[in-house]
Amino acid sequence: MAVGIFDSGLGGLTVLEAVQKRLPEVPFVYYGDNAHAPYGVRTADDIYALTTKGVQRLFDEGCDLVVLACNTASAAALRRMQEGWVPKGKRVLGVFVPLIEALTERRWGDNSPPREVEVKHVALFATPATVSSRAFQRELAFRAIGVDVEAQACGGVVDAIEEGDMMLAEALVRSHVDALKRKMPAPDAAVLGCTHYPLLAKAFADALGPDVRVLSQPELVAESLADYLGRRPAFIGGGESALLTTGDPRKVSDRATQFMRRPMTFTAA
Ligand code: DGL
């Protein structure tokens, strides 16, 4: 069966691209909830309701394993889903842990006590809901000590990307990086904690300057999924790849084609 990839909209395509490249033999079904993006300004209950609906659609499509390629859903809904909603035989994974494992120099399944790591000052760029969940700081505290995190809620960026207004999105990135630097003038690493942000990786890198290491999720998630499927090959099977959206398929296909620089054809979810 295919592996499901879920996001509120176009951002998860950055993850889809990386997992397709890393695992070319695996079929993927993508679900973008473009009709309800952005999630980052919604309440946790709202994000939970929308995420379970989308993931259920992917289960109905035959996916037994779904990756939430959305930090906002991973931060606000995943734990609640895993605790009482995910049916037997199905799995839902988030995108937070691979990122934090990379930042804290850990391998999957290393549950040893938190320890000092090289990175000391981390700038987190994410949606307002992800920032207010403090899920990043919580996951980091399980693994590392002595790391100072300054989080910047990047209001407006996802809306601008979904609308295709990249000039506005880039201007917003510059102003969010300035705001972050006023709070933390010299971060040694920056985390792009929203899957939409790799579409603006250059704007972030230019605004942050050459001394800041920028961690972006797609490749880290792809590596971690390859490792997961290596340990659980039963989740790899047949099935057809597909691109589903709750939005207008034509509009979403056009934007996706423009961002990914290859033809992307969505159908109604
Ligand atoms: N791309 C998603 C994330 O990683 C969601 C952004 C949003 O819908 O606000 O957080």
mmCIF file with all atom_site columns, C-alpha atoms in Angstrom, residues 103-105 117-122 145-148 188-189 213:
data_model
loop_
_atom_site.group_PDB
_atom_site.id
_atom_site.type_symbol
_atom_site.label_atom_id
_atom_site.label_alt_id
_atom_site.label_comp_id
_atom_site.label_asym_id
_atom_site.label_entity_id
_atom_site.label_seq_id
_atom_site.pdbx_PDB_ins_code
_atom_site.Cartn_x
_atom_site.Cartn_y
_atom_site.Cartn_z
_atom_site.occupancy
_atom_site.B_iso_or_equiv
_atom_site.pdbx_formal_charge
_atom_site.auth_seq_id
_atom_site.auth_comp_id
_atom_site.auth_asym_id
_atom_site.auth_atom_id
_atom_site.pdbx_PDB_model_num
ATOM 1  C CA . LEU A 1 103 ? 19.937 18.917 16.153 1.00 0.00 ? 103 LEU A CA 1
ATOM 2  C CA . THR A 1 104 ? 20.878 16.865 19.208 1.00 0.00 ? 104 THR A CA 1
ATOM 3  C CA . GLU A 1 105 ? 23.170 14.445 17.353 1.00 0.00 ? 105 GLU A CA 1
ATOM 4  C CA . VAL A 1 117 ? 25.218 19.044 22.614 1.00 0.00 ? 117 VAL A CA 1
ATOM 5  C CA . GLU A 1 118 ? 27.266 21.257 20.350 1.00 0.00 ? 118 GLU A CA 1
ATOM 6  C CA . VAL A 1 119 ? 24.491 23.679 19.478 1.00 0.00 ? 119 VAL A CA 1
ATOM 7  C CA . LYS A 1 120 ? 23.739 26.270 22.183 1.00 0.00 ? 120 LYS A CA 1
ATOM 8  C CA . HIS A 1 121 ? 21.535 28.979 20.671 1.00 0.00 ? 121 HIS A CA 1
ATOM 9  C CA . VAL A 1 122 ? 18.699 27.867 18.406 1.00 0.00 ? 122 VAL A CA 1
ATOM 10 C CA . ILE A 1 145 ? 20.499 20.290 28.153 1.00 0.00 ? 145 ILE A CA 1
ATOM 11 C CA . GLY A 1 146 ? 21.832 23.814 28.000 1.00 0.00 ? 146 GLY A CA 1
ATOM 12 C CA . VAL A 1 147 ? 20.193 24.762 24.691 1.00 0.00 ? 147 VAL A CA 1
ATOM 13 C CA . ASP A 1 148 ? 18.643 28.185 24.541 1.00 0.00 ? 148 ASP A CA 1
ATOM 14 C CA . ASP A 1 188 ? 24.272 29.172 15.880 1.00 0.00 ? 188 ASP A CA 1
ATOM 15 C CA . ALA A 1 189 ? 21.454 27.194 14.265 1.00 0.00 ? 189 ALA A CA 1
ATOM 16 C CA . ARG A 1 213 ? 23.413 26.706 10.111 1.00 0.00 ? 213 ARG A CA 1
#
